[in-house]
């Protein structure tokens, strides 16, 4: 069964970027520390990354994050989604308007301008088709940014939430949660490694 999973790295004080993020400084000042685990040689970090990317049928991201990863200092063969792990999934971007051009033309981009629920519906359809073709269950992964995942959680669009809790206090930046309804999640797994703590919750 295809699930919708929010998956993001976060600091101990709840930020998904450091201060002053922007197109040329996507993770903000000091934010690179959030993703140390993704480049780690720790076998548990490698397993978490490999398993997550292998189950990614479609990946959703917001427009700000798209502008970062598609920008001149964004993704390449070394740093793209699950680089070196699996084939490239389809990507769905939530945006108010389509970009005039796309740098990463080798990736499968779909731009949804009618809101996050429609983006999730589109991504689920793509993931289910990919699942049928692959003969295995593949998921929809919301990789961020923080506003996209926080909005999806508040709207009841997530089946699970995976946080990669980095041992860093950033002091400021882009918060993952900015309010909303009180909610209790169900802890499903905790994997501590030498660089981070991977925690997955089911969202009732």
Tab-separated table of C-alpha atoms in Angstrom:
chain	number	residue	atom	x	y	z
A	1	UNK	CA	0.000	0.000	0.000
A	2	UNK	CA	1.288	3.453	-0.896
A	3	UNK	CA	1.797	5.701	2.133
A	4	UNK	CA	2.415	9.437	2.368
A	5	UNK	CA	5.503	10.077	4.501
A	6	UNK	CA	6.980	13.364	5.683
A	7	UNK	CA	10.766	12.965	5.874
A	8	UNK	CA	13.056	15.773	7.010
A	9	UNK	CA	16.189	16.551	9.035
A	10	UNK	CA	15.690	18.839	12.026
A	11	UNK	CA	17.827	20.430	14.739
A	12	UNK	CA	17.331	19.852	18.461
A	13	UNK	CA	15.602	23.237	18.679
A	14	UNK	CA	13.215	22.439	15.832
A	15	UNK	CA	14.720	24.143	12.773
A	16	UNK	CA	15.048	22.614	9.310
A	17	UNK	CA	17.480	25.304	8.115
A	18	UNK	CA	19.896	27.622	9.826
A	19	UNK	CA	19.481	31.424	9.807
A	20	UNK	CA	19.300	33.357	6.520
A	21	UNK	CA	18.399	30.583	4.076
A	22	UNK	CA	18.044	31.513	0.428
A	23	UNK	CA	18.538	30.271	-3.138
A	24	UNK	CA	22.330	30.502	-2.777
A	25	UNK	CA	22.355	29.311	0.844
A	26	UNK	CA	19.624	26.692	0.888
A	27	UNK	CA	20.265	25.294	4.363
A	28	UNK	CA	21.059	28.649	5.919
A	29	UNK	CA	24.057	29.446	8.080
A	30	UNK	CA	25.239	26.262	9.778
A	31	UNK	CA	22.394	24.217	8.318
A	32	UNK	CA	24.740	21.746	6.630
A	33	UNK	CA	25.069	20.061	10.028
A	34	UNK	CA	21.488	18.825	9.642
A	35	UNK	CA	22.427	16.571	6.730
A	36	UNK	CA	25.756	15.189	7.967
A	37	UNK	CA	24.062	11.815	8.364
A	38	UNK	CA	23.187	11.603	4.657
A	39	UNK	CA	26.896	11.600	3.765
A	40	UNK	CA	27.997	9.463	6.708
A	41	UNK	CA	29.805	6.141	6.466
A	42	UNK	CA	27.882	4.854	9.485
A	43	UNK	CA	26.238	1.611	8.270
A	44	UNK	CA	22.948	2.421	9.993
A	45	UNK	CA	22.804	5.851	8.331
A	46	UNK	CA	23.519	4.233	4.967
A	47	UNK	CA	20.773	1.658	5.559
A	48	UNK	CA	18.194	4.294	6.540
A	49	UNK	CA	18.992	6.358	3.447
A	50	UNK	CA	19.023	3.369	1.127
A	51	UNK	CA	15.737	1.931	2.398
A	52	UNK	CA	13.976	5.288	2.282
A	53	UNK	CA	15.042	6.152	-1.245
A	54	UNK	CA	14.306	2.630	-2.483
A	55	UNK	CA	10.687	3.041	-1.345
A	56	UNK	CA	10.257	6.508	-2.885
A	57	UNK	CA	7.729	6.269	-5.699
A	58	UNK	CA	7.158	10.021	-5.874
A	59	UNK	CA	8.731	12.937	-3.991
A	60	UNK	CA	6.880	16.166	-3.117
A	61	UNK	CA	8.620	19.456	-2.425
A	62	UNK	CA	7.562	23.064	-2.051
A	63	UNK	CA	8.492	25.822	-4.471
A	64	UNK	CA	11.157	27.399	-2.253
A	65	UNK	CA	12.954	24.082	-1.949
A	66	UNK	CA	12.595	23.476	-5.684
A	67	UNK	CA	14.245	26.847	-6.380
A	68	UNK	CA	17.169	25.781	-4.170
A	69	UNK	CA	17.692	22.293	-5.619
A	70	UNK	CA	17.175	23.440	-9.226
A	71	UNK	CA	19.328	26.545	-8.733
A	72	UNK	CA	22.926	26.882	-9.957
A	73	UNK	CA	24.301	25.609	-6.633
A	74	UNK	CA	21.660	22.914	-6.215
A	75	UNK	CA	21.533	19.221	-6.959
A	76	UNK	CA	24.028	17.409	-9.137
A	77	UNK	CA	25.078	13.785	-9.544
A	78	UNK	CA	26.798	13.896	-6.146
A	79	UNK	CA	24.051	15.530	-4.084
A	80	UNK	CA	20.701	14.763	-5.725
A	81	UNK	CA	17.856	12.893	-4.048
A	82	UNK	CA	19.271	9.566	-2.910
A	83	UNK	CA	22.359	10.148	-5.064
A	84	UNK	CA	24.123	6.878	-5.744
A	85	UNK	CA	21.348	4.853	-4.105
A	86	UNK	CA	18.499	4.144	-6.538
A	87	UNK	CA	16.890	5.251	-9.742
A	88	UNK	CA	15.346	8.705	-9.818
A	89	UNK	CA	11.697	8.978	-8.697
A	90	UNK	CA	9.172	11.430	-10.099
A	91	UNK	CA	9.000	14.825	-8.378
A	92	UNK	CA	5.883	16.886	-7.681
A	93	UNK	CA	6.324	20.573	-6.838
A	94	UNK	CA	3.657	22.567	-4.974
A	95	UNK	CA	3.736	26.086	-6.401
A	96	UNK	CA	1.538	29.059	-7.205
A	97	UNK	CA	3.049	29.301	-10.697
A	98	UNK	CA	5.206	27.164	-12.938
A	99	UNK	CA	8.884	28.159	-13.279
A	100	UNK	CA	9.912	29.714	-16.562
A	101	UNK	CA	12.634	27.108	-16.990
A	102	UNK	CA	14.096	24.033	-15.302
A	103	UNK	CA	17.827	23.344	-14.992
A	104	UNK	CA	17.528	19.668	-14.005
A	105	UNK	CA	15.789	18.566	-17.180
A	106	UNK	CA	16.789	14.928	-16.696
A	107	UNK	CA	14.389	14.634	-13.742
A	108	UNK	CA	10.632	14.017	-14.020
A	109	UNK	CA	8.979	17.218	-12.719
A	110	UNK	CA	5.253	17.856	-12.284
A	111	UNK	CA	4.130	21.296	-11.079
A	112	UNK	CA	0.818	21.497	-9.210
A	113	UNK	CA	-0.627	24.983	-8.835
A	114	UNK	CA	-3.902	24.073	-7.094
A	115	UNK	CA	-2.607	23.367	-3.579
A	116	UNK	CA	-1.005	20.687	-1.453
A	117	UNK	CA	-3.978	18.262	-1.318
A	118	UNK	CA	-4.040	18.104	-5.123
A	119	UNK	CA	-0.253	17.656	-5.161
A	120	UNK	CA	-0.583	14.702	-2.774
A	121	UNK	CA	-3.325	13.192	-4.954
A	122	UNK	CA	-1.149	13.541	-8.048
A	123	UNK	CA	1.885	12.128	-6.261
A	124	UNK	CA	-0.097	9.178	-4.908
A	125	UNK	CA	-1.354	8.320	-8.397
A	126	UNK	CA	2.210	8.451	-9.747
A	127	UNK	CA	3.521	6.336	-6.846
A	128	UNK	CA	0.788	3.725	-7.272
A	129	UNK	CA	1.590	3.463	-10.984
A	130	UNK	CA	5.289	3.105	-10.144
A	131	UNK	CA	4.394	0.440	-7.559
A	132	UNK	CA	2.485	-1.565	-10.153
A	133	UNK	CA	5.372	-1.316	-12.596
A	134	UNK	CA	7.963	-2.283	-9.971
A	135	UNK	CA	5.900	-5.037	-8.385
A	136	UNK	CA	6.390	-3.590	-4.900
A	137	UNK	CA	4.843	-0.945	-2.676
A	138	UNK	CA	6.335	2.512	-3.175
A	139	UNK	CA	5.561	5.598	-1.103
A	140	UNK	CA	4.969	9.305	-1.552
A	141	UNK	CA	7.710	11.196	0.303
A	142	UNK	CA	7.360	14.827	1.328
A	143	UNK	CA	10.971	15.936	1.598
A	144	UNK	CA	10.186	19.524	2.550
A	145	UNK	CA	10.521	22.244	3.143
A	146	UNK	CA	9.339	22.632	6.675
A	147	UNK	CA	6.195	24.577	5.767
A	148	UNK	CA	5.095	21.895	3.305
A	149	UNK	CA	5.489	19.089	5.854
A	150	UNK	CA	3.931	21.098	8.687
A	151	UNK	CA	0.949	21.970	6.483
A	152	UNK	CA	0.535	18.351	5.405
A	153	UNK	CA	0.534	17.164	9.012
A	154	UNK	CA	-2.020	19.781	10.042
A	155	UNK	CA	-4.242	18.894	7.065
A	156	UNK	CA	-4.208	15.170	7.866
A	157	UNK	CA	-2.382	14.257	4.661
A	158	UNK	CA	0.465	12.266	6.260
A	159	UNK	CA	0.461	8.579	7.157
A	160	UNK	CA	3.886	8.763	8.815
A	161	UNK	CA	6.535	11.285	9.815
A	162	UNK	CA	10.257	10.529	9.855
A	163	UNK	CA	12.565	13.012	11.580
A	164	UNK	CA	16.345	12.853	11.421
A	165	UNK	CA	17.187	14.600	14.685
A	166	UNK	CA	20.647	16.167	14.382
A	167	UNK	CA	22.688	16.900	17.538
A	168	UNK	CA	22.911	20.618	16.812
A	169	UNK	CA	21.209	23.742	18.190
A	170	UNK	CA	20.878	26.320	15.403
A	171	UNK	CA	19.273	29.083	17.457
A	172	UNK	CA	17.245	30.394	14.509
A	173	UNK	CA	16.216	29.455	11.010
A	174	UNK	CA	13.154	27.898	9.419
A	175	UNK	CA	11.018	26.111	12.052
A	176	UNK	CA	9.432	22.779	11.232
A	177	UNK	CA	6.292	23.548	13.232
A	178	UNK	CA	4.790	27.005	13.653
A	179	UNK	CA	1.618	26.170	15.542
A	180	UNK	CA	-1.499	24.223	14.655
A	181	UNK	CA	-3.638	21.673	16.437
A	182	UNK	CA	-2.388	19.505	19.259
A	183	UNK	CA	-1.641	16.029	17.964
A	184	UNK	CA	-0.307	12.785	19.438
A	185	UNK	CA	1.701	10.549	17.128
A	186	UNK	CA	2.582	6.881	17.568
A	187	UNK	CA	6.300	6.179	17.817
A	188	UNK	CA	7.196	3.342	15.476
A	189	UNK	CA	10.992	3.198	15.412
A	190	UNK	CA	14.089	4.900	16.824
A	191	UNK	CA	17.508	4.331	15.277
A	192	UNK	CA	20.406	6.133	16.986
A	193	UNK	CA	23.613	6.395	14.968
A	194	UNK	CA	26.943	8.139	15.387
A	195	UNK	CA	25.607	11.260	13.628
A	196	UNK	CA	21.851	11.540	14.215
A	197	UNK	CA	18.750	9.902	15.696
A	198	UNK	CA	16.234	8.647	13.128
A	199	UNK	CA	12.702	8.628	14.551
A	200	UNK	CA	9.596	7.482	12.693
A	201	UNK	CA	6.040	8.119	13.865
A	202	UNK	CA	2.734	6.824	12.557
A	203	UNK	CA	0.171	9.611	12.190
A	204	UNK	CA	-3.232	8.356	13.407
